[in-house]
CSV table of C-alpha atoms in Angstrom, one decimal:
chain,number,residue,atom,x,y,z
A,1302,MET,CA,0.0,0.0,0.0
A,1303,TYR,CA,3.0,2.2,0.3
A,1304,GLU,CA,4.1,2.0,-3.4
A,1305,LEU,CA,3.4,5.1,-5.3
A,1306,ASP,CA,1.2,5.2,-8.4
A,1307,GLU,CA,3.0,6.5,-11.5
A,1308,SER,CA,0.6,9.5,-11.7
A,1309,ARG,CA,1.4,10.5,-8.1
A,1310,LYS,CA,5.1,10.3,-8.0
A,1311,ASP,CA,5.8,13.8,-6.7
A,1312,ASP,CA,7.7,15.2,-3.8
A,1313,THR,CA,4.8,15.0,-1.5
A,1314,GLY,CA,4.2,11.4,-2.2
A,1315,LEU,CA,7.8,10.5,-1.7
A,1316,LYS,CA,7.9,12.2,1.7
A,1317,ARG,CA,4.7,10.5,2.8
A,1318,ASP,CA,6.2,7.1,1.7
A,1319,LYS,CA,9.4,7.7,3.7
A,1320,THR,CA,7.4,8.8,6.7
A,1321,CYS,CA,5.2,5.7,6.7
A,1322,GLY,CA,8.3,3.5,6.1
A,1323,THR,CA,10.0,5.0,9.1
A,1324,ARG,CA,7.0,4.6,11.3
A,1325,LEU,CA,6.6,1.0,10.3
A,1326,ALA,CA,10.3,0.3,10.9
A,1327,GLY,CA,10.1,1.8,14.3
A,1328,ARG,CA,7.1,-0.4,15.2
A,1329,ALA,CA,9.0,-3.5,13.9
A,1330,THR,CA,12.1,-2.7,15.9
A,1331,ALA,CA,10.2,-2.2,19.1
A,1332,ALA,CA,8.4,-5.5,18.6
A,1333,LEU,CA,11.6,-7.3,17.9
A,1334,VAL,CA,13.3,-5.9,21.0
A,1335,GLY,CA,10.4,-6.9,23.2
A,1336,TRP,CA,10.3,-10.4,21.6
A,1337,PHE,CA,14.0,-11.0,22.2
A,1338,CYS,CA,13.9,-9.8,25.8
A,1339,SER,CA,10.9,-11.9,26.8
A,1340,SER,CA,12.3,-14.9,25.0
A,1341,THR,CA,15.6,-14.6,26.8
A,1342,ALA,CA,13.9,-14.3,30.1
A,1343,THR,CA,11.9,-17.3,29.5
A,1344,VAL,CA,14.9,-19.4,28.6
A,1345,HIS,CA,16.8,-18.3,31.8
A,1346,SER,CA,13.9,-19.4,34.0
A,1347,SER,CA,13.5,-22.6,32.1
A,1348,ARG,CA,17.1,-23.7,32.7
A,1349,THR,CA,16.4,-24.3,36.3
A,1350,VAL,CA,13.9,-27.0,35.6
A,1351,ILE,CA,14.7,-28.6,32.2
A,1352,SER,CA,17.8,-29.8,30.5
A,1353,ARG,CA,19.8,-27.9,27.9
A,1354,PHE,CA,18.0,-29.7,25.1
A,1355,GLY,CA,14.7,-28.9,26.7
A,1356,ALA,CA,15.6,-25.3,27.0
A,1357,MET,CA,16.6,-25.2,23.3
A,1358,GLU,CA,13.3,-26.8,22.3
A,1359,LYS,CA,11.3,-24.4,24.5
A,1360,LEU,CA,13.2,-21.4,23.0
A,1361,SER,CA,12.4,-22.6,19.5
A,1362,SER,CA,8.7,-22.8,20.3
A,1363,MET,CA,8.6,-19.4,22.0
A,1364,MET,CA,10.5,-17.9,19.1
A,1365,GLU,CA,8.1,-19.4,16.6
A,1366,TYR,CA,5.1,-18.1,18.5
A,1367,ARG,CA,6.6,-14.6,18.8
A,1368,LEU,CA,7.3,-14.4,15.1
A,1369,LYS,CA,3.9,-15.6,14.1
A,1370,THR,CA,2.3,-12.9,16.3
A,1371,PHE,CA,4.6,-10.3,14.9
A,1372,THR,CA,3.9,-11.2,11.3
A,1373,GLY,CA,0.1,-11.2,12.0
A,1374,TRP,CA,0.4,-7.7,13.3
A,1375,MET,CA,2.5,-6.6,10.4
A,1376,GLY,CA,0.0,-8.3,8.0
A,1377,ARG,CA,-2.6,-5.8,9.1
A,1378,SER,CA,-0.4,-2.9,8.3
A,1379,CYS,CA,1.2,-3.8,5.0
A,1380,ASN,CA,1.1,-6.2,2.1
A,1381,GLY,CA,2.1,-9.9,2.3
A,1382,THR,CA,5.7,-9.5,1.3
A,1383,LEU,CA,7.0,-8.9,4.8
A,1384,GLU,CA,4.9,-11.6,6.2
A,1385,GLU,CA,6.4,-14.2,3.8
A,1386,LEU,CA,9.9,-12.9,4.7
A,1387,LEU,CA,9.3,-13.2,8.4
A,1388,ASN,CA,7.8,-16.7,8.0
A,1389,ASP,CA,10.9,-17.8,6.2
A,1390,ALA,CA,13.0,-16.3,9.1
A,1391,CYS,CA,10.8,-18.2,11.6
A,1392,ASP,CA,11.5,-21.5,9.8
A,1393,THR,CA,15.2,-20.7,9.7
A,1394,LEU,CA,15.4,-19.9,13.4
A,1395,VAL,CA,13.5,-23.1,14.3
A,1396,LEU,CA,16.1,-25.1,12.3
A,1397,TRP,CA,19.1,-23.0,13.5
A,1398,PRO,CA,20.2,-25.5,16.3
A,1399,TRP,CA,20.4,-28.3,13.8
A,1400,VAL,CA,22.3,-26.0,11.3
A,1401,THR,CA,24.8,-25.2,14.1
A,1402,VAL,CA,25.2,-28.9,14.8
A,1403,LEU,CA,25.8,-29.7,11.2
A,1404,TRP,CA,28.2,-26.8,10.7
A,1405,TYR,CA,30.4,-27.7,13.7
A,1406,GLY,CA,30.2,-31.4,12.9
A,1407,GLY,CA,31.3,-30.8,9.3
A,1408,LEU,CA,34.1,-28.5,10.5
A,1409,GLY,CA,35.2,-31.2,13.0
A,1410,LEU,CA,35.3,-33.8,10.2
A,1411,VAL,CA,37.4,-31.6,8.0
A,1412,LEU,CA,39.8,-30.9,10.8
A,1413,SER,CA,40.0,-34.6,11.7
A,1414,TYR,CA,40.7,-35.5,8.1
A,1415,GLY,CA,43.4,-32.8,7.9
A,1416,LEU,CA,45.1,-34.2,11.0
A,1417,TYR,CA,44.9,-37.7,9.6
A,1418,LEU,CA,46.6,-36.6,6.4
A,1419,PHE,CA,49.2,-34.7,8.4
A,1420,TYR,CA,49.9,-37.8,10.6
A,1421,TYR,CA,50.0,-40.4,7.9
A,1422,GLN,CA,50.6,-38.7,4.6
A,1423,VAL,CA,54.2,-38.9,3.3
A,1424,LEU,CA,56.1,-35.8,2.0
A,1425,VAL,CA,57.7,-36.1,-1.5
A,1426,TRP,CA,60.1,-33.5,-2.7
A,1427,LYS,CA,61.2,-34.0,-6.4
A,1428,ARG,CA,63.4,-31.9,-8.6
A,1429,ASP,CA,64.2,-32.4,-12.3
A,1430,LEU,CA,67.5,-31.9,-14.0
A,1431,THR,CA,66.6,-28.4,-15.1
A,1432,ASP,CA,65.1,-27.2,-11.8
A,1433,ILE,CA,68.2,-26.5,-9.8
A,1434,GLY,CA,71.5,-24.6,-10.5
A,1435,TYR,CA,70.7,-22.8,-13.7
A,1436,ASN,CA,68.8,-19.7,-12.5
A,1437,HIS,CA,71.8,-17.5,-13.0
A,1438,ILE,CA,71.6,-18.3,-16.7
A,1439,LEU,CA,67.9,-18.1,-16.9
A,1440,ASP,CA,67.7,-14.8,-15.0
A,1441,ALA,CA,70.4,-13.2,-17.2
A,1442,ALA,CA,68.3,-14.2,-20.3
A,1443,ARG,CA,65.0,-13.3,-18.7
A,1444,ILE,CA,63.6,-16.7,-19.2
A,1445,GLY,CA,60.7,-17.7,-17.0
A,1446,LYS,CA,59.6,-21.2,-15.9
A,1447,SER,CA,57.0,-21.5,-18.6
A,1448,ASP,CA,59.2,-20.2,-21.4
A,1449,ARG,CA,59.7,-22.7,-24.2
A,1450,THR,CA,63.4,-21.9,-24.6
A,1451,ARG,CA,64.1,-22.8,-20.9
A,1452,VAL,CA,65.2,-26.4,-21.6
A,1453,ASP,CA,67.1,-25.5,-24.7
A,1454,THR,CA,69.0,-22.8,-22.8
A,1455,ILE,CA,70.0,-25.2,-20.0
A,1456,ASN,CA,71.0,-28.0,-22.4
A,1457,ARG,CA,73.2,-25.5,-24.2
A,1458,ALA,CA,74.9,-24.6,-21.0
A,1459,ARG,CA,75.4,-28.3,-20.2
A,1460,ARG,CA,77.1,-28.9,-23.6
A,1461,LEU,CA,79.4,-25.9,-23.2
A,1462,ARG,CA,80.6,-27.1,-19.7
A,1463,LYS,CA,84.2,-28.4,-19.6
A,1464,ILE,CA,83.7,-31.7,-17.6
A,1465,GLY,CA,87.4,-32.5,-17.2
A,1466,ASP,CA,90.2,-34.3,-19.1
A,1467,ARG,CA,90.4,-37.6,-17.3
A,1468,LEU,CA,87.1,-38.9,-15.9
A,1469,PRO,CA,86.8,-42.2,-14.1
A,1470,PRO,CA,84.5,-44.9,-15.5
A,1471,PRO,CA,80.9,-43.7,-15.2
A,1472,TYR,CA,79.5,-47.0,-14.0
A,1473,PRO,CA,81.4,-48.4,-11.1
A,1474,ASN,CA,80.9,-51.9,-9.7
A,1475,GLY,CA,78.4,-52.5,-6.8
A,1476,TRP,CA,74.8,-52.6,-5.8
A,1477,PHE,CA,72.6,-49.9,-7.3
A,1478,SER,CA,68.9,-49.0,-6.8
A,1479,VAL,CA,66.8,-49.4,-9.9
A,1480,LEU,CA,63.3,-48.8,-8.4
A,1481,GLU,CA,61.6,-48.1,-5.1
A,1482,SER,CA,59.5,-51.0,-3.9
A,1483,GLU,CA,56.2,-49.2,-3.8
A,1484,ASN,CA,56.6,-48.3,-7.5
A,1485,LEU,CA,56.3,-51.9,-8.6
A,1486,THR,CA,53.1,-53.7,-7.8
A,1487,ARG,CA,52.3,-57.4,-8.2
A,1488,GLY,CA,52.0,-58.4,-11.8
A,1489,GLU,CA,53.6,-55.2,-13.1
A,1490,ALA,CA,56.6,-54.8,-15.4
A,1491,LYS,CA,58.6,-51.6,-15.9
A,1492,SER,CA,61.4,-50.4,-18.2
A,1493,VAL,CA,64.4,-49.0,-16.4
A,1494,ASP,CA,67.4,-47.3,-18.0
A,1495,CYS,CA,70.5,-47.0,-15.9
A,1496,LEU,CA,74.2,-48.0,-15.7
A,1497,GLY,CA,74.4,-48.0,-19.4
A,1498,GLN,CA,71.8,-50.8,-19.6
A,1499,ASN,CA,68.1,-51.1,-20.6
A,1500,LEU,CA,66.4,-53.4,-18.1
A,1501,VAL,CA,62.9,-54.8,-17.5
A,1502,VAL,CA,62.0,-55.1,-13.8
A,1503,PHE,CA,58.9,-57.1,-13.0
A,1504,ARG,CA,57.1,-58.5,-9.9
A,1505,THR,CA,55.3,-61.8,-10.0
A,1506,GLU,CA,51.9,-62.3,-8.4
A,1507,ALA,CA,53.7,-64.1,-5.6
A,1508,GLY,CA,55.6,-60.8,-4.9
A,1509,GLU,CA,59.1,-61.9,-6.2
A,1510,VAL,CA,61.1,-59.3,-8.2
A,1511,ASN,CA,63.1,-60.3,-11.3
A,1512,VAL,CA,65.4,-58.2,-13.5
A,1513,LEU,CA,66.3,-59.1,-17.1
A,1514,ASP,CA,67.7,-57.4,-20.1
A,1515,ALA,CA,64.9,-55.5,-21.7
A,1516,TYR,CA,65.2,-56.4,-25.4
A,1517,CYS,CA,63.7,-59.6,-26.8
A,1518,PRO,CA,66.3,-61.6,-28.7
A,1519,HIS,CA,63.7,-62.4,-31.4
A,1520,LEU,CA,63.1,-58.9,-33.0
A,1521,GLY,CA,64.2,-56.5,-30.3
A,1522,ALA,CA,61.0,-55.4,-28.6
A,1523,ASN,CA,61.3,-53.9,-25.2
A,1524,LEU,CA,59.7,-56.2,-22.7
A,1525,GLY,CA,59.3,-53.3,-20.2
A,1526,VAL,CA,57.0,-51.6,-22.6
A,1527,GLY,CA,53.8,-53.6,-22.8
A,1528,GLY,CA,55.2,-56.9,-21.5
A,1529,ILE,CA,52.8,-59.0,-19.5
A,1530,VAL,CA,53.7,-60.9,-16.3
A,1531,ARG,CA,52.4,-64.5,-16.4
A,1532,GLY,CA,53.4,-66.6,-13.5
A,1533,ASP,CA,57.1,-66.2,-13.0
A,1534,CYS,CA,57.6,-65.3,-16.7
A,1535,ILE,CA,57.3,-62.2,-18.7
A,1536,GLU,CA,55.6,-62.2,-22.1
A,1537,CYS,CA,56.9,-60.1,-25.0
A,1538,PRO,CA,54.3,-57.7,-26.4
A,1539,PHE,CA,55.4,-58.2,-30.0
A,1540,HIS,CA,55.1,-62.0,-30.6
A,1541,HIS,CA,54.2,-63.3,-27.1
A,1542,TRP,CA,57.5,-65.2,-26.5
A,1543,SER,CA,57.8,-65.9,-22.8
A,1544,PHE,CA,60.9,-65.6,-20.7
A,1545,SER,CA,61.5,-67.0,-17.2
A,1546,GLY,CA,62.4,-64.6,-14.5
A,1547,GLN,CA,64.5,-67.3,-12.8
A,1548,ASP,CA,67.2,-67.6,-15.5
A,1549,GLY,CA,66.0,-65.5,-18.5
A,1550,GLN,CA,65.4,-68.6,-20.6
A,1551,CYS,CA,62.6,-68.5,-23.2
A,1552,THR,CA,59.9,-71.0,-22.2
A,1553,ASN,CA,57.3,-70.7,-24.9
A,1554,ILE,CA,56.9,-69.6,-28.5
A,1555,PRO,CA,53.1,-69.8,-29.1
A,1556,TYR,CA,53.1,-70.1,-32.9
A,1557,SER,CA,56.0,-72.6,-33.1
A,1558,LYS,CA,54.5,-75.8,-34.7
A,1559,SER,CA,57.3,-78.0,-33.4
A,1560,GLY,CA,56.9,-76.7,-29.8
A,1561,THR,CA,60.7,-76.5,-29.4
A,1562,VAL,CA,62.5,-73.4,-28.1
A,1563,PRO,CA,66.1,-72.7,-29.1
A,1564,LYS,CA,68.4,-72.9,-26.1
A,1565,VAL,CA,70.1,-69.6,-27.2
A,1566,ALA,CA,66.7,-67.8,-26.8
A,1567,ARG,CA,67.4,-66.3,-23.4
A,1568,LEU,CA,67.9,-62.9,-21.7
A,1569,ARG,CA,70.5,-61.9,-19.3
A,1570,LYS,CA,69.4,-62.5,-15.7
A,1571,TRP,CA,70.5,-59.7,-13.3
A,1572,ARG,CA,71.1,-60.5,-9.6
A,1573,SER,CA,68.6,-58.4,-7.6
A,1574,LEU,CA,67.7,-57.8,-4.0
A,1575,GLU,CA,64.8,-56.0,-2.4
A,1576,VAL,CA,65.5,-54.5,1.0
A,1577,ASN,CA,64.5,-51.4,3.0
A,1578,GLY,CA,62.1,-50.1,0.4
A,1579,PHE,CA,64.6,-50.3,-2.6
A,1580,ILE,CA,65.1,-52.8,-5.4
A,1581,PHE,CA,68.8,-53.2,-6.1
A,1582,VAL,CA,70.7,-54.9,-8.9
A,1583,TRP,CA,74.3,-56.1,-8.8
A,1584,HIS,CA,76.4,-54.4,-11.5
A,1585,HIS,CA,79.9,-55.7,-12.1
A,1586,VAL,CA,81.8,-56.0,-15.3
A,1587,ASP,CA,83.5,-59.2,-14.1
A,1588,SER,CA,80.7,-61.7,-13.8
A,1589,GLU,CA,82.6,-64.1,-11.6
A,1590,VAL,CA,82.8,-61.6,-8.7
A,1591,GLU,CA,80.3,-62.4,-5.9
A,1592,PRO,CA,78.2,-59.5,-4.6
A,1593,TRP,CA,78.7,-58.4,-1.0
A,1594,THR,CA,75.9,-58.4,1.5
A,1595,ILE,CA,73.9,-55.2,2.0
A,1596,ASN,CA,73.4,-54.1,5.6
A,1597,VAL,CA,69.7,-54.3,6.5
A,1598,VAL,CA,68.0,-51.8,8.9
A,1599,GLN,CA,65.9,-54.3,10.8
A,1600,GLU,CA,63.6,-51.6,12.3
A,1601,ILE,CA,62.4,-50.9,8.7
A,1602,GLU,CA,62.1,-54.5,7.7
A,1603,ASP,CA,59.9,-55.5,10.7
A,1604,GLY,CA,57.8,-52.4,10.5
A,1605,ARG,CA,58.9,-50.8,13.8
A,1606,TRP,CA,60.0,-47.7,11.8
A,1607,VAL,CA,57.7,-46.2,9.2
A,1608,TYR,CA,58.3,-44.3,6.0
A,1609,TYR,CA,57.7,-40.5,6.3
A,1610,GLY,CA,58.7,-39.3,2.9
A,1611,LYS,CA,61.6,-38.7,0.5
A,1612,ASN,CA,63.3,-36.3,-1.8
A,1613,GLU,CA,64.5,-37.2,-5.3
A,1614,PHE,CA,66.9,-35.3,-7.6
A,1615,LEU,CA,68.6,-35.6,-11.0
A,1616,VAL,CA,72.1,-34.3,-10.7
A,1617,ASN,CA,74.4,-33.3,-13.6
A,1618,CYS,CA,77.8,-34.7,-12.4
A,1619,HIS,CA,79.9,-37.8,-12.1
A,1620,ILE,CA,78.8,-40.4,-9.6
A,1621,GLN,CA,82.0,-40.1,-7.6
A,1622,ASP,CA,81.3,-36.4,-6.9
A,1623,VAL,CA,78.2,-37.1,-4.8
A,1624,PRO,CA,79.6,-39.4,-2.0
A,1625,GLU,CA,82.9,-37.5,-2.1
A,1626,ASN,CA,81.1,-34.8,-0.1
A,1627,GLY,CA,81.3,-37.0,2.9
A,1628,ALA,CA,85.1,-36.8,3.0
A,1629,ASP,CA,85.1,-33.1,2.0
A,1630,VAL,CA,84.5,-31.8,5.5
A,1631,ALA,CA,85.7,-28.2,4.6
A,1632,HIS,CA,82.7,-27.6,2.3
A,1633,LEU,CA,80.3,-28.1,5.2
A,1634,SER,CA,80.8,-24.7,6.8
A,1635,ALA,CA,81.1,-22.9,3.4
A,1636,VAL,CA,78.0,-24.4,1.7
A,1637,HIS,CA,75.9,-25.6,4.6
A,1638,GLY,CA,76.8,-23.2,7.3
A,1639,PRO,CA,74.5,-20.4,6.2
A,1640,ASN,CA,71.0,-20.4,7.7
A,1641,MET,CA,68.6,-22.8,6.1
A,1642,ILE,CA,65.9,-20.2,5.7
A,1643,SER,CA,68.0,-18.3,3.3
A,1644,GLY,CA,67.2,-20.9,0.7
A,1645,SER,CA,69.1,-23.2,-1.7
A,1646,ASP,CA,70.4,-20.7,-4.2
A,1647,ILE,CA,74.0,-20.2,-3.1
A,1648,ARG,CA,74.1,-16.8,-4.8
A,1649,TYR,CA,71.8,-15.5,-2.0
A,1650,SER,CA,72.4,-18.0,0.8
A,1651,ARG,CA,74.4,-15.6,3.0
A,1652,PRO,CA,72.2,-12.5,3.5
A,1653,ALA,CA,73.0,-10.3,6.5
A,1654,TRP,CA,69.4,-10.7,7.9
A,1655,ALA,CA,70.0,-14.5,8.3
A,1656,ASP,CA,73.3,-14.2,10.2
A,1657,PHE,CA,71.5,-14.5,13.5
A,1658,GLY,CA,71.5,-18.3,13.1
A,1659,MET,CA,74.2,-20.6,11.5
A,1660,HIS,CA,74.6,-24.3,11.1
A,1661,SER,CA,77.6,-25.8,12.9
A,1662,TRP,CA,79.2,-29.0,11.6
A,1663,PHE,CA,81.9,-31.3,13.0
A,1664,ALA,CA,82.7,-34.2,10.7
A,1665,SER,CA,85.3,-37.0,10.1
A,1666,TRP,CA,85.5,-39.6,7.4
A,1667,LYS,CA,87.2,-43.0,7.9
A,1668,ALA,CA,88.2,-45.7,5.5
A,1669,PRO,CA,87.8,-49.3,6.6
A,1670,GLU,CA,90.5,-50.8,8.8
A,1671,GLU,CA,92.0,-54.2,8.5
A,1672,GLY,CA,89.5,-57.0,9.1
A,1673,GLU,CA,86.5,-54.7,8.3
A,1674,PRO,CA,84.5,-55.0,5.0
A,1675,MET,CA,86.5,-53.1,2.4
A,1676,HIS,CA,83.4,-51.9,0.7
A,1677,ILE,CA,82.1,-49.9,3.7
A,1678,ALA,CA,83.5,-46.5,4.8
A,1679,LYS,CA,82.2,-44.5,7.8
A,1680,MET,CA,81.5,-40.9,8.5
A,1681,ASP,CA,80.8,-39.3,11.9
A,1682,LEU,CA,79.0,-36.0,11.9
A,1683,VAL,CA,77.6,-33.7,14.6
A,1684,HIS,CA,75.2,-30.9,13.6
A,1685,SER,CA,73.8,-28.1,15.7
A,1686,PHE,CA,72.1,-24.8,15.0
A,1687,ARG,CA,73.7,-21.8,16.8
A,1688,ILE,CA,71.8,-18.6,17.5
A,1689,PHE,CA,74.1,-15.5,17.6
A,1690,ASN,CA,76.9,-18.0,17.9
A,1691,LYS,CA,76.0,-18.5,21.6
A,1692,PHE,CA,72.9,-20.6,22.0
A,1693,GLU,CA,73.0,-24.1,20.6
A,1694,MET,CA,69.9,-26.1,19.6
A,1695,GLY,CA,68.9,-28.9,17.2
A,1696,LYS,CA,71.8,-31.2,17.9
A,1697,ILE,CA,71.9,-34.3,15.7
A,1698,ASP,CA,74.5,-37.1,15.9
A,1699,VAL,CA,75.0,-38.9,12.6
A,1700,ARG,CA,76.9,-42.1,11.8
A,1701,ALA,CA,76.9,-42.7,8.0
A,1702,TYR,CA,77.8,-46.0,6.4
A,1703,GLN,CA,79.0,-45.6,2.7
A,1704,ILE,CA,78.2,-49.1,1.4
A,1705,GLY,CA,79.8,-49.4,-2.0
A,1706,PRO,CA,79.7,-46.6,-4.6
A,1707,GLY,CA,75.9,-46.0,-4.6
A,1708,TYR,CA,74.3,-46.6,-1.2
A,1709,VAL,CA,74.5,-44.7,2.1
A,1710,GLN,CA,72.8,-45.4,5.4
A,1711,LEU,CA,72.7,-42.3,7.7
A,1712,MET,CA,71.8,-43.3,11.3
A,1713,MET,CA,70.6,-40.2,13.1
A,1714,ASN,CA,70.2,-39.6,16.9
A,1715,THR,CA,68.4,-36.6,18.3
A,1716,SER,CA,67.2,-35.7,21.8
A,1717,MET,CA,63.7,-36.8,20.7
A,1718,GLY,CA,64.8,-40.2,19.4
A,1719,PRO,CA,66.5,-41.9,16.4
A,1720,PHE,CA,65.7,-42.0,12.7
A,1721,VAL,CA,67.4,-43.1,9.5
A,1722,VAL,CA,67.9,-41.7,6.1
A,1723,LEU,CA,68.7,-44.0,3.2
A,1724,GLN,CA,70.5,-42.5,0.2
A,1725,THR,CA,70.9,-44.1,-3.2
A,1726,VAL,CA,72.9,-42.8,-6.1
A,1727,THR,CA,72.3,-44.4,-9.5
A,1728,PRO,CA,73.9,-43.4,-12.8
A,1729,ILE,CA,71.2,-42.8,-15.4
A,1730,GLU,CA,73.7,-41.4,-17.9
A,1731,PRO,CA,77.5,-41.0,-17.6
A,1732,LEU,CA,77.0,-37.5,-16.1
A,1733,VAL,CA,73.4,-37.8,-14.8
A,1734,GLN,CA,72.8,-39.3,-11.3
A,1735,LYS,CA,69.4,-40.1,-9.8
A,1736,VAL,CA,69.7,-39.4,-6.0
A,1737,ILE,CA,67.0,-40.5,-3.5
A,1738,HIS,CA,66.8,-40.0,0.2
A,1739,ARG,CA,64.1,-42.0,2.1
A,1740,PHE,CA,63.3,-41.0,5.7
A,1741,TYR,CA,62.2,-43.6,8.4
A,1742,ALA,CA,61.4,-43.2,12.1
A,1743,PRO,CA,59.1,-44.6,14.8
A,1744,ARG,CA,55.5,-43.6,14.4
A,1745,SER,CA,54.7,-40.7,16.7
A,1746,MET,CA,53.1,-37.2,16.5
A,1747,TRP,CA,56.6,-35.7,17.1
A,1748,ASN,CA,58.0,-37.5,14.1
A,1749,ALA,CA,55.0,-36.6,12.0
A,1750,ILE,CA,56.1,-33.0,12.4
A,1751,PHE,CA,59.9,-33.3,12.7
A,1752,GLN,CA,60.4,-35.7,9.8
A,1753,LYS,CA,58.6,-33.4,7.3
A,1754,PHE,CA,60.8,-30.6,8.6
A,1755,ALA,CA,63.9,-32.8,8.2
A,1756,ILE,CA,62.9,-33.6,4.6
A,1757,LEU,CA,62.5,-29.9,3.8
A,1758,ALA,CA,65.8,-29.0,5.5
A,1759,GLU,CA,67.8,-31.8,3.9
A,1760,SER,CA,66.4,-30.9,0.5
A,1761,ILE,CA,67.5,-27.3,0.7
A,1762,MET,CA,71.0,-28.3,1.8
A,1763,PHE,CA,71.3,-30.9,-1.0
A,1764,GLU,CA,70.2,-28.4,-3.6
A,1765,ARG,CA,73.0,-26.1,-2.5
A,1766,ASP,CA,75.4,-29.0,-3.4
A,1767,MET,CA,73.6,-29.4,-6.7
A,1768,MET,CA,74.4,-25.9,-7.7
A,1769,VAL,CA,78.0,-26.7,-7.4
A,1770,TRP,CA,77.9,-30.2,-8.9
A,1771,ASN,CA,75.9,-29.1,-11.9
A,1772,HIS,CA,78.7,-26.8,-13.0
A,1773,LYS,CA,81.9,-28.2,-11.6
A,1774,GLN,CA,84.7,-29.8,-13.5
A,1775,PHE,CA,86.1,-33.2,-12.4
A,1776,ILE,CA,89.8,-32.8,-11.6
A,1777,ASP,CA,91.6,-36.1,-11.7
A,1778,ASN,CA,94.6,-34.8,-9.8
A,1779,PRO,CA,93.3,-31.9,-7.6
A,1780,LEU,CA,95.4,-29.4,-5.8
A,1781,LEU,CA,94.9,-30.4,-2.2
A,1782,ILE,CA,96.3,-29.0,1.1
A,1783,LYS,CA,97.0,-30.8,4.3
A,1784,GLU,CA,93.5,-30.2,5.6
A,1785,ASP,CA,92.1,-32.0,2.5
A,1786,ARG,CA,93.8,-35.3,3.2
A,1787,LEU,CA,90.5,-37.1,3.7
A,1788,ILE,CA,89.6,-36.4,0.1
A,1789,LYS,CA,92.7,-38.2,-1.0
A,1790,SER,CA,91.9,-41.1,1.3
A,1791,TYR,CA,88.4,-41.2,0.0
A,1792,ARG,CA,89.5,-41.4,-3.7
A,1793,LYS,CA,91.9,-44.2,-3.0
A,1794,TRP,CA,89.1,-46.2,-1.2
A,1795,TYR,CA,86.6,-45.4,-4.0
A,1796,SER,CA,89.0,-46.6,-6.8
A,1797,GLN,CA,88.3,-50.2,-5.7
A,1798,PHE,CA,84.9,-50.0,-7.5
A,1799,TYR,CA,86.6,-49.6,-10.9
A,1800,SER,CA,88.2,-52.5,-12.6
A,1801,GLU,CA,90.3,-53.0,-15.7
A,1802,ASN,CA,87.3,-53.9,-17.8
A,1803,SER,CA,85.1,-51.0,-16.6
A,1804,MET,CA,83.6,-49.1,-19.5
A,1805,SER,CA,85.4,-45.8,-20.0
A,1806,PHE,CA,83.6,-42.5,-20.0
A,1807,THR,CA,84.5,-41.9,-23.6
A,1808,MET,CA,83.0,-45.3,-24.7
A,1809,ALA,CA,79.9,-44.8,-22.6
A,1810,LYS,CA,79.4,-41.3,-24.1
A,1811,GLU,CA,79.7,-42.7,-27.6
A,1812,LYS,CA,77.2,-45.5,-27.0
A,1813,LEU,CA,74.6,-42.8,-26.0
A,1814,ASP,CA,75.4,-40.5,-29.0
A,1815,TRP,CA,74.9,-43.1,-31.7
């Protein structure tokens, strides 16, 4: 009744409309205030004789009654629009306790699921070959991450790098990781390229892992690309020849009318071992040499320690450079001394604002003594974080076992308990290494927090090394001083993993360039 007719839209009508609207709003406000006051008083008195649920129910009934009375009064003064609005408000207020329950219940479920993920979800930190160590080139050329020329620019820098005059063989002898256990399910086959070889790694339905040469001797199909696991054999995708995982012998040629299989139809069987979350193969140019035993971390094997996550990197360097860092104790303060929060880019890792905290390292490397396994070297390391070079915190005692050329077990002890980091280094190409660190510790809320922080911190520190490795030159006869004597000892120890028949770097490079 307060809408103006088109023929009467003048100043007088507008004033009258505003006056009536104001009067109506005043009456509505007074009614609402009275309703809230009386409803609140009713609830307070009801709490003395009924339960909380009863009070809520009584409040809802009272609110419904008040609103219906109010809308009836308003209906006599105006059109039905406001009445419909207040009726909707009444229904909403009646349902409000249940809406509240559903809201907080849903919020609780979301928070519970978030805590579950935080407690059980593993953290994976992965970096590709072009992700680390080339920003100085990209920044100078103003090339962003999405720029198509990014990879070409980095590969050009890799080709122009002087790698050294005399490099050791790129594929030393020893145990090397080819896959992580969780990446190979039952009945699955995968193609793996490493150590200058093309391999097919497959797991039978019984859970056994087998490693064979990848190429079928028939017409050269790669069994890791489309091959099907049948029993303990793998079937070639090209003509369905089957090869046993036990010895690599061909067991069936489906279209052979005679049913005979040539004895020469076989693939090379590689010795393999699955332990502590990795699948290893034994690589040695002298086939008669027996493999050594890999140390097993029993807490991982029997499930007392659980997997919290990993980092994974592709590094552009010779394999010997990576474990050599253990004997190069002088680099620890130079590269890893600056505060972790300053990041992994060594161009900016020493800002003045981060000098309040520095990492302190005390390390020693030791070759095996007489009577000890010659393929295992040891490193002792003590890390702490110093604030203003006075207050010490975050102390970690580390005993590292370098087991052959490509496997390291780092046993850590902190004030809150032990944990272990397993490092594998596998040559993908002569100057490309795949490095993985897997973190294990007892299951606890503390470790759910600390292990994720440890993965982050270790990843940042490792990326600082990568910036050096990706651009350094291998010097066969380096200029060393007295304090670098451990590097000389390390190189002498590491040389045992090369033999006279080891493939030279030049030959390995030519095989890739054909």
